[in-house]
Every structure is written in C-alpha cells, then in structure tokens.
Tab-separated table of N, CA and C in Angstrom:
chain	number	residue	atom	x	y	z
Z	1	UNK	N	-13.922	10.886	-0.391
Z	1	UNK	CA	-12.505	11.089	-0.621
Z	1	UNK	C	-12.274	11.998	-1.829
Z	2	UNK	N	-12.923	11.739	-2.666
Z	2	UNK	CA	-13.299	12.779	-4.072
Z	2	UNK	C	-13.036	14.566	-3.744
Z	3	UNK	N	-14.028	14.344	-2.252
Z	3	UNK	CA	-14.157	15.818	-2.417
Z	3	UNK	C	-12.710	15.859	-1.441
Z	4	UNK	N	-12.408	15.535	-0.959
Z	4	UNK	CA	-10.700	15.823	-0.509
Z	4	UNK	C	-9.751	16.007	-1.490
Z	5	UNK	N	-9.729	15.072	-2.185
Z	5	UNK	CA	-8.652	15.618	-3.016
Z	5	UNK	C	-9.359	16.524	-3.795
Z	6	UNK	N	-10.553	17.379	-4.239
Z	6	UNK	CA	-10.940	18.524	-5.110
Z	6	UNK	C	-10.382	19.787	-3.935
Z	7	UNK	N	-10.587	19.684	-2.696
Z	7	UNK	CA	-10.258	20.580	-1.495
Z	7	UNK	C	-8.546	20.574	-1.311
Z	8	UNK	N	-7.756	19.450	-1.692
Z	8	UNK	CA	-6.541	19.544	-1.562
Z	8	UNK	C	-6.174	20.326	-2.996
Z	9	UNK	N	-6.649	20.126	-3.881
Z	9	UNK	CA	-6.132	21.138	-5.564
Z	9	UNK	C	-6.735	22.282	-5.141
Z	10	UNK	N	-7.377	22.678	-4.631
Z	10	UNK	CA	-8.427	23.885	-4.378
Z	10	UNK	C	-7.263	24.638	-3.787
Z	11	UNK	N	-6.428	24.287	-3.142
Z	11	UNK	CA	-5.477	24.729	-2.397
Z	11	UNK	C	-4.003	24.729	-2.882
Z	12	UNK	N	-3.793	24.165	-4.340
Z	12	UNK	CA	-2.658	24.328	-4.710
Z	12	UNK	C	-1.914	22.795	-4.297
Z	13	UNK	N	-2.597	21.957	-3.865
Z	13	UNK	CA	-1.575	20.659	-3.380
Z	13	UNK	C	-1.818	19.960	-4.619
Z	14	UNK	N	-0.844	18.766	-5.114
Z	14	UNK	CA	-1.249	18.438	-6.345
Z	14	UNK	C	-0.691	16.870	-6.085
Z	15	UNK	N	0.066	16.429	-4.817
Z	15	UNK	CA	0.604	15.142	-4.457
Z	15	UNK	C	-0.420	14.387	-3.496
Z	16	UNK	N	-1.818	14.545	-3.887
Z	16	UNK	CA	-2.848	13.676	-3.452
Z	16	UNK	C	-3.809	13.019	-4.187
Z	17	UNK	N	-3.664	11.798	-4.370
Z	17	UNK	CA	-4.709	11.441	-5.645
Z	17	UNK	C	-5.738	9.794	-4.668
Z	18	UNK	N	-6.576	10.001	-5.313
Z	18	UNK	CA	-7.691	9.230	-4.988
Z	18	UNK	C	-8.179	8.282	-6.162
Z	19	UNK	N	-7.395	7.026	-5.986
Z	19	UNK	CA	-7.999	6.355	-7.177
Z	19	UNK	C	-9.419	6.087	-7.867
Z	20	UNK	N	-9.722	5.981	-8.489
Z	20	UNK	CA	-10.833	5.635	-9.488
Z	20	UNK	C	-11.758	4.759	-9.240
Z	21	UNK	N	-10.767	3.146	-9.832
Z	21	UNK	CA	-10.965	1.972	-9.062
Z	21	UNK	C	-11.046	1.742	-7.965
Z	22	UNK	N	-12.257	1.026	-7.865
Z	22	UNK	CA	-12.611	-0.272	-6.207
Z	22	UNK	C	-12.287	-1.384	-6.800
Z	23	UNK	N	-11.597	-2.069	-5.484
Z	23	UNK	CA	-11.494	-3.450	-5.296
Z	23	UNK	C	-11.331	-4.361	-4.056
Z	24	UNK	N	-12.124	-5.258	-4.029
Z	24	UNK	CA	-12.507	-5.888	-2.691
Z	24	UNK	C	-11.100	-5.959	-2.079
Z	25	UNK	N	-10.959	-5.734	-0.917
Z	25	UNK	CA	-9.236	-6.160	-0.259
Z	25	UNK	C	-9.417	-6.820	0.593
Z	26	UNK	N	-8.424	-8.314	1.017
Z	26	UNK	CA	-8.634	-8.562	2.263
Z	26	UNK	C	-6.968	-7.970	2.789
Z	27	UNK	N	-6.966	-8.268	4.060
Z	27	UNK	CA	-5.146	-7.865	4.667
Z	27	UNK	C	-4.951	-9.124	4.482
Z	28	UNK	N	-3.455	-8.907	3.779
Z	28	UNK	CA	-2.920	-10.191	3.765
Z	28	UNK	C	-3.316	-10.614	2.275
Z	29	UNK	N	-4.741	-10.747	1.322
Z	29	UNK	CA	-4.913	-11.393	0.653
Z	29	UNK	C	-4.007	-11.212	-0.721
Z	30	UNK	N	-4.287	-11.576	-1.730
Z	30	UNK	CA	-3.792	-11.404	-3.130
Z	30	UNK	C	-4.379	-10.267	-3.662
Z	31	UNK	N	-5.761	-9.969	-3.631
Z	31	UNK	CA	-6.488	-8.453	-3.994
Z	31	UNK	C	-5.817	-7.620	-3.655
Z	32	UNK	N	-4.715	-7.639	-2.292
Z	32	UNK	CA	-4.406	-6.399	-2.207
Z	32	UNK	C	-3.184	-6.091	-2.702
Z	33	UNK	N	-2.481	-7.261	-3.125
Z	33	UNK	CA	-1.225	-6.561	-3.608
Z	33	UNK	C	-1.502	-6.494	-5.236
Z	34	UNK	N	-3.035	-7.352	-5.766
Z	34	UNK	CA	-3.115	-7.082	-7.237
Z	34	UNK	C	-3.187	-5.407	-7.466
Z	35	UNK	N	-3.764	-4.443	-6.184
Z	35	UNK	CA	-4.369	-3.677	-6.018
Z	35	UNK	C	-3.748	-2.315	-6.072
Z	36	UNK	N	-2.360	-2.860	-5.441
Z	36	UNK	CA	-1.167	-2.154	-4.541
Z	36	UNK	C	-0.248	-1.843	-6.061
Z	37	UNK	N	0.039	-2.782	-7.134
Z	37	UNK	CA	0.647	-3.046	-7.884
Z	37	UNK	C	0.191	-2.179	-9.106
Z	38	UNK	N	-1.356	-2.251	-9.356
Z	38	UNK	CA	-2.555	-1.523	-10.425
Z	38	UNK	C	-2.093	0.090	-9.566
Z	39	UNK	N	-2.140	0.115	-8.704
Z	39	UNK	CA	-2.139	1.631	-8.473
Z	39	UNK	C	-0.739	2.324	-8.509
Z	40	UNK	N	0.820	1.573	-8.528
Z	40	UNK	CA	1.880	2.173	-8.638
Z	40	UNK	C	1.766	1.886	-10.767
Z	41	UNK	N	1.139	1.245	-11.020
Z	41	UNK	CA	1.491	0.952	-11.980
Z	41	UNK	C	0.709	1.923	-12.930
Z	42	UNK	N	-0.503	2.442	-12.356
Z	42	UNK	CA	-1.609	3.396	-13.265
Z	42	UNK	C	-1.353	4.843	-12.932
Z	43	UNK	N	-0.337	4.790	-11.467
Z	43	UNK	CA	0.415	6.883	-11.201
Z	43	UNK	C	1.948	6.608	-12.353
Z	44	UNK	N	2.514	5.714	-11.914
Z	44	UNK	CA	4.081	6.269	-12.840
Z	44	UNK	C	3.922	5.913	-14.025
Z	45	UNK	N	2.960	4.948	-14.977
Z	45	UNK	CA	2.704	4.928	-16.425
Z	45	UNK	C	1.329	5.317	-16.765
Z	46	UNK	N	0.757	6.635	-15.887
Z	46	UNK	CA	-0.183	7.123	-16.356
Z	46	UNK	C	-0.221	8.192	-17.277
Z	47	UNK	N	-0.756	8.681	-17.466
Z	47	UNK	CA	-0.775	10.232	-18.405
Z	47	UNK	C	-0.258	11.457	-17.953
Z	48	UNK	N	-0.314	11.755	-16.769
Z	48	UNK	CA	-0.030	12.375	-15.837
Z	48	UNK	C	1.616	12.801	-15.221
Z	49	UNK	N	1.997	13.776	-15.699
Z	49	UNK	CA	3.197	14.147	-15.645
Z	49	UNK	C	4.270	14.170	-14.328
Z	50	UNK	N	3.559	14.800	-13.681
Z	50	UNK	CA	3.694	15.050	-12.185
Z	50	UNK	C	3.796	13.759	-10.870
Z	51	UNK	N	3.248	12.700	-11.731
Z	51	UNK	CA	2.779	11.448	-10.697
Z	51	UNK	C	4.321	10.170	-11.642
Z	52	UNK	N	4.805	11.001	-12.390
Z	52	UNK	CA	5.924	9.693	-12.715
Z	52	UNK	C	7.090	9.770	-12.426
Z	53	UNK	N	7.492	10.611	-11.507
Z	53	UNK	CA	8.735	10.548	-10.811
Z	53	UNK	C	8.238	10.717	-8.705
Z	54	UNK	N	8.749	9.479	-8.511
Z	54	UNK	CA	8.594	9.599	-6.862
Z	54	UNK	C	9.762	8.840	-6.688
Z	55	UNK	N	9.857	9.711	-5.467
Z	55	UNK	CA	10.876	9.070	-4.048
Z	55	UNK	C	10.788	7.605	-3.254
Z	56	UNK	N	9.317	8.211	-2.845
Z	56	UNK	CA	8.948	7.064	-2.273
Z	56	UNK	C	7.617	6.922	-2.409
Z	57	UNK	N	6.833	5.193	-1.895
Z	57	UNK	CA	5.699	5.204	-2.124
Z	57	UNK	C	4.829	4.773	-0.170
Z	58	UNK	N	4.152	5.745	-0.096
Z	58	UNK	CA	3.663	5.348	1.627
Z	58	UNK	C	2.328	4.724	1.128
Z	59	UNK	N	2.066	3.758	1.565
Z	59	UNK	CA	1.119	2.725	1.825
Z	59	UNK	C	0.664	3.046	2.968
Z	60	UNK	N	-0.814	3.558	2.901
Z	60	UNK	CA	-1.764	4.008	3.600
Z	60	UNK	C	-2.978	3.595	3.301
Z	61	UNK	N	-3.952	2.851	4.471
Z	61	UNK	CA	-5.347	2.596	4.580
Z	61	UNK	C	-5.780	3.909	4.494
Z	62	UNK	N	-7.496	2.927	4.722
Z	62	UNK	CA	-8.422	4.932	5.163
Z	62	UNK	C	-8.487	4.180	6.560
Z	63	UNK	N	-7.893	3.857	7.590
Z	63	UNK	CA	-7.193	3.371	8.954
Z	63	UNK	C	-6.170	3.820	9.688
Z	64	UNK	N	-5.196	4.137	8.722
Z	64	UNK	CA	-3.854	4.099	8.941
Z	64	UNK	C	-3.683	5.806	9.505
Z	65	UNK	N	-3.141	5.863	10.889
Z	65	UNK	CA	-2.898	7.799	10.963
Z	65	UNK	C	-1.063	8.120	11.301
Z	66	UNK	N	-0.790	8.696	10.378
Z	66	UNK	CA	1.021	9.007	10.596
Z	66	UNK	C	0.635	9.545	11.809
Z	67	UNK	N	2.099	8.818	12.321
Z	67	UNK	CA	2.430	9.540	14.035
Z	67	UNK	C	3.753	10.332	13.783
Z	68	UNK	N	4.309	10.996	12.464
Z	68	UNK	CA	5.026	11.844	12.508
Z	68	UNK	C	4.216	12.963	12.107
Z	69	UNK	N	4.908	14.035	12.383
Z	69	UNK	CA	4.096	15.814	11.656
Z	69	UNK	C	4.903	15.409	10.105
Z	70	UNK	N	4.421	16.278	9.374
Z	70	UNK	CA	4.541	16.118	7.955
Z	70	UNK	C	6.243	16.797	7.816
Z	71	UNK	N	6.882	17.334	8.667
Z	71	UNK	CA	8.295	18.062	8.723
Z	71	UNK	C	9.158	16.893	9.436
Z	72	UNK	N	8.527	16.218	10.310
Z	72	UNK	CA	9.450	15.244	10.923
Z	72	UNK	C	9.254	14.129	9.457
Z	73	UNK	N	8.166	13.561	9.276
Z	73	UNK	CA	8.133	12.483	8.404
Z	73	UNK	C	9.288	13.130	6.834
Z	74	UNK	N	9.321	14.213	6.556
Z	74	UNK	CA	10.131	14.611	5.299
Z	74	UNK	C	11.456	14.433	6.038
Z	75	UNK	N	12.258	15.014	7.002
Z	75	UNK	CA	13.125	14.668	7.723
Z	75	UNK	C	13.488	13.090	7.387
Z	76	UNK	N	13.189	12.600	8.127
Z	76	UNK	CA	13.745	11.077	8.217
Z	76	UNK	C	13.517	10.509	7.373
Z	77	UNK	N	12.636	10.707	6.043
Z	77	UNK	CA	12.850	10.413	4.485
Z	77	UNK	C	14.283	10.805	3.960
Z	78	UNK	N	14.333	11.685	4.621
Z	78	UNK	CA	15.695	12.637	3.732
Z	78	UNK	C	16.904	12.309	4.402
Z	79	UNK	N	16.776	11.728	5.348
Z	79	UNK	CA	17.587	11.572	6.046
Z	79	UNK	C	18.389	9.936	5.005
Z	80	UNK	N	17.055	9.220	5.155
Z	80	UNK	CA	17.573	7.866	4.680
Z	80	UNK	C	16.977	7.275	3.408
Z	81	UNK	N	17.552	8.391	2.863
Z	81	UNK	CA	17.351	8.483	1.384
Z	81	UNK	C	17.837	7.250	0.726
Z	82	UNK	N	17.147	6.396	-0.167
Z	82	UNK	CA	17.465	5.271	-0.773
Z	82	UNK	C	17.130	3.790	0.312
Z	83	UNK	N	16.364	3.847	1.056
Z	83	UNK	CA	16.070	2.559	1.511
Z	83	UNK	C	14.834	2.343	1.912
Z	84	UNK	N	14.724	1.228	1.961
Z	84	UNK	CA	13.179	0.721	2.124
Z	84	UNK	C	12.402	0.494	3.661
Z	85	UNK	N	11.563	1.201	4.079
Z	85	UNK	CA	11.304	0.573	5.571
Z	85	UNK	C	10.204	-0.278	5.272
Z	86	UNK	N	10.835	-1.847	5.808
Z	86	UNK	CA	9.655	-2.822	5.517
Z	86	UNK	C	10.060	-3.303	7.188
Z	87	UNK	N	8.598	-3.150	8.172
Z	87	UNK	CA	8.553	-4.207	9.277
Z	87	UNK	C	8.574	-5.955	9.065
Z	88	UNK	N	9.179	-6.028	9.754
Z	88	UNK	CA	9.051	-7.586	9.652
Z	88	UNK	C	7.924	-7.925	11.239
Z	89	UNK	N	7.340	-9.307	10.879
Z	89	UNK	CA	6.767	-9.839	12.240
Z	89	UNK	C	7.472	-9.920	13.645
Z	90	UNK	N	8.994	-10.020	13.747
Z	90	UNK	CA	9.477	-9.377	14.449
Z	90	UNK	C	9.782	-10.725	15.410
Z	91	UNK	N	9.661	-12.020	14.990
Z	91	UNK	CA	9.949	-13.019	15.494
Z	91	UNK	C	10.377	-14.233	14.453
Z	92	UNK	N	10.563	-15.468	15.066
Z	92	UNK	CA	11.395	-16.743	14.104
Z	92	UNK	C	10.178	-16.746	12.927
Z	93	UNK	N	11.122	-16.873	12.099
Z	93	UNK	CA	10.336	-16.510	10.409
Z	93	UNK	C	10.070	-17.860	10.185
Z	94	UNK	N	10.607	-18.834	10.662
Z	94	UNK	CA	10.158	-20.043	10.260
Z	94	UNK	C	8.635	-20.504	11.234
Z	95	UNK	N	8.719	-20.331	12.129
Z	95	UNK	CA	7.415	-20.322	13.116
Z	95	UNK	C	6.608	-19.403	12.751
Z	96	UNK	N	6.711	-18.200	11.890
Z	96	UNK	CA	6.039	-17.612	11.259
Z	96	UNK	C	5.145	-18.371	10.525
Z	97	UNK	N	6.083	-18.688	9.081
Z	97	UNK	CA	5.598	-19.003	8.274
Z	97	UNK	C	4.608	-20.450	8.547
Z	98	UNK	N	4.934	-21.074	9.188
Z	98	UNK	CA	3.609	-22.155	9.461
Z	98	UNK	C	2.674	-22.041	10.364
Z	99	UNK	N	2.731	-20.629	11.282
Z	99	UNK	CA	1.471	-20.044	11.615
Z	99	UNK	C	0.574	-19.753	10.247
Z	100	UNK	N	1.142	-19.064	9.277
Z	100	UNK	CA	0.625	-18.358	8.216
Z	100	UNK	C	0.013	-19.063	7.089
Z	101	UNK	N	0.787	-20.680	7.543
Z	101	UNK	CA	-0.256	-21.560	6.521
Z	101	UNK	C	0.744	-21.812	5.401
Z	102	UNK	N	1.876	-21.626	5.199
Z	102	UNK	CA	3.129	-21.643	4.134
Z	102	UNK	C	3.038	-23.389	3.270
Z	103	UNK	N	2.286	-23.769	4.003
Z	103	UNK	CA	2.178	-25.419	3.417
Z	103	UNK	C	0.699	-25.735	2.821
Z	104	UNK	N	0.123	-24.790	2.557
Z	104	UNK	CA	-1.357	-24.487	1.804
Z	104	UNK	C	-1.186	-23.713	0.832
Z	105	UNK	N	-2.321	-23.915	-0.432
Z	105	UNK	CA	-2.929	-22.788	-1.373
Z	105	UNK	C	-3.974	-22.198	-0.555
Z	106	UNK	N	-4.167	-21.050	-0.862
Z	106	UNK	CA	-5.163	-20.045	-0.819
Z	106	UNK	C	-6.391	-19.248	-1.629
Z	107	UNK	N	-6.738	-19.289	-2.031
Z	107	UNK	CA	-7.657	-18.451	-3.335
Z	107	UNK	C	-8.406	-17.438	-2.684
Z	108	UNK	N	-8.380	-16.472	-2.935
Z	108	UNK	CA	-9.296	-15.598	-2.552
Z	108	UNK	C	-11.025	-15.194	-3.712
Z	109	UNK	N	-11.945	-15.782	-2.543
Z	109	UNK	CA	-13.110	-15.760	-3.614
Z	109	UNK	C	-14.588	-15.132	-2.412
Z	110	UNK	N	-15.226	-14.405	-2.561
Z	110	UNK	CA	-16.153	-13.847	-2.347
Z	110	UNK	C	-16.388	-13.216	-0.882
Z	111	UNK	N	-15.052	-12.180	-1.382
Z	111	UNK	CA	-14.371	-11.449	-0.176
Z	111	UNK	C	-13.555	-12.132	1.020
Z	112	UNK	N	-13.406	-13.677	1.007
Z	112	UNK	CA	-12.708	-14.010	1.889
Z	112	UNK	C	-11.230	-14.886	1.243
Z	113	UNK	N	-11.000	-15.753	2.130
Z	113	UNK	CA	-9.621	-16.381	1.787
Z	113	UNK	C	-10.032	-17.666	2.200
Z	114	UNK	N	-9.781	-18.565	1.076
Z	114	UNK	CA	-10.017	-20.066	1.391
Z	114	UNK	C	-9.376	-20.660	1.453
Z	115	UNK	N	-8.734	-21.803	2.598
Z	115	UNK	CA	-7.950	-22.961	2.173
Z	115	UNK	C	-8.273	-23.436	1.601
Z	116	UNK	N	-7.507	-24.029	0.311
Z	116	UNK	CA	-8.299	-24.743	-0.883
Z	116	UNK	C	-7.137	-25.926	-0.938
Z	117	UNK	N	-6.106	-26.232	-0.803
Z	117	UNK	CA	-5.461	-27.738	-0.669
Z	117	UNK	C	-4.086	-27.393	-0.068
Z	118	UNK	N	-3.631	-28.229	0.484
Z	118	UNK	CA	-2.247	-28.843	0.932
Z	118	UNK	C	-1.079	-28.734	-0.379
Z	119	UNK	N	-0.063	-28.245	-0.292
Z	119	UNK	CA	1.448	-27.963	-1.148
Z	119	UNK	C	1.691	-29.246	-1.127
C-alpha cells in the first residue's frame, strides 16, 4: 500500500494516505472503532496541513470496491452536502439487538471476541 500512495504523490494526488499503524481488527469488534477513531484523530490533529479540513470521511476496507465512478461519487456528495450516510440492518432493531448479544459483555482478546458475562 506504501508504494501506492508513493505512485499516487508521484502523480500530484495528495488525498491518499496509508496509515503507519497496524492493528488487529475484528468487524464489529472494539479494535475497530479504537482504530477508526486513532486514524480520524492522527489526519485532522496531525502535523499535516492539508489532512485537517475534510468534508467527509469514507470508510473503506482493503475489501471494500466503490460502485460509483469517482464523478458520480463527488456528485451525490455535493449533492447532499451536510449529512451522514449510515446503513442501518434494515430490520426490527429490537430483534436486532438480541441477535447481537445486547444482554452480554464482550472483550476482545487474541484476535477474537469473547462472551465474557451476562448484563
């Protein structure tokens, strides 16, 4: 990924950065939003001039492939300027949440996620 973003400056792009830090992630776990949080928090109070004013922030795996072109995706940013697109599960949130275990602790310890007791 290193050499991508040296190939994206090579070219004059300067809105691609490749963090530093590793850290174990699971989906879903606590690592990833400790993770998610360290990385908005180390571009807009970093040293770095250019990385402390954004619009928006896209949350992307090395998984994840946009199904817009980069003109449609600026489009419908611009379009709906000032709001957040968060999916929801897309069904009863309460049947959600006790699929999801909402009546347990969790700890995350040696790359996985443990039930560790009853609320």
């Amino acid at each position: 990924m290193l050499t991508v973003e040296r190939a994206l400056e090579a070219k004059g792009f300067s809105n691609f950065r490749v963090a530093k830090r590793r850290m174990a992630t699971i989906w879903g776990g606590s690592a990833l939003l400790d993770l998610f949080l360290w990385t908005v928090a180390e571009t807009v109070g970093g040293p770095d001039p250019k990385w402390t004013q954004w619009d928006y922030v896209v949350n992307l795996s090395e998984t994840d492939m946009p199904i817009l072109s980069l003109e449609e995706l600026e489009h419908n940013l611009d379009r709906n300027r000032g709001f957040s697109f968060l999916k929801s599960h897309g069904y009863n949130t309460g049947a959600f949440l006790q699929k999801q275990g909402i009546h347990f602790h969790f700890m995350q310890c040696e790359q996985r996620m443990w039930r560790v007791a009853e609320r």
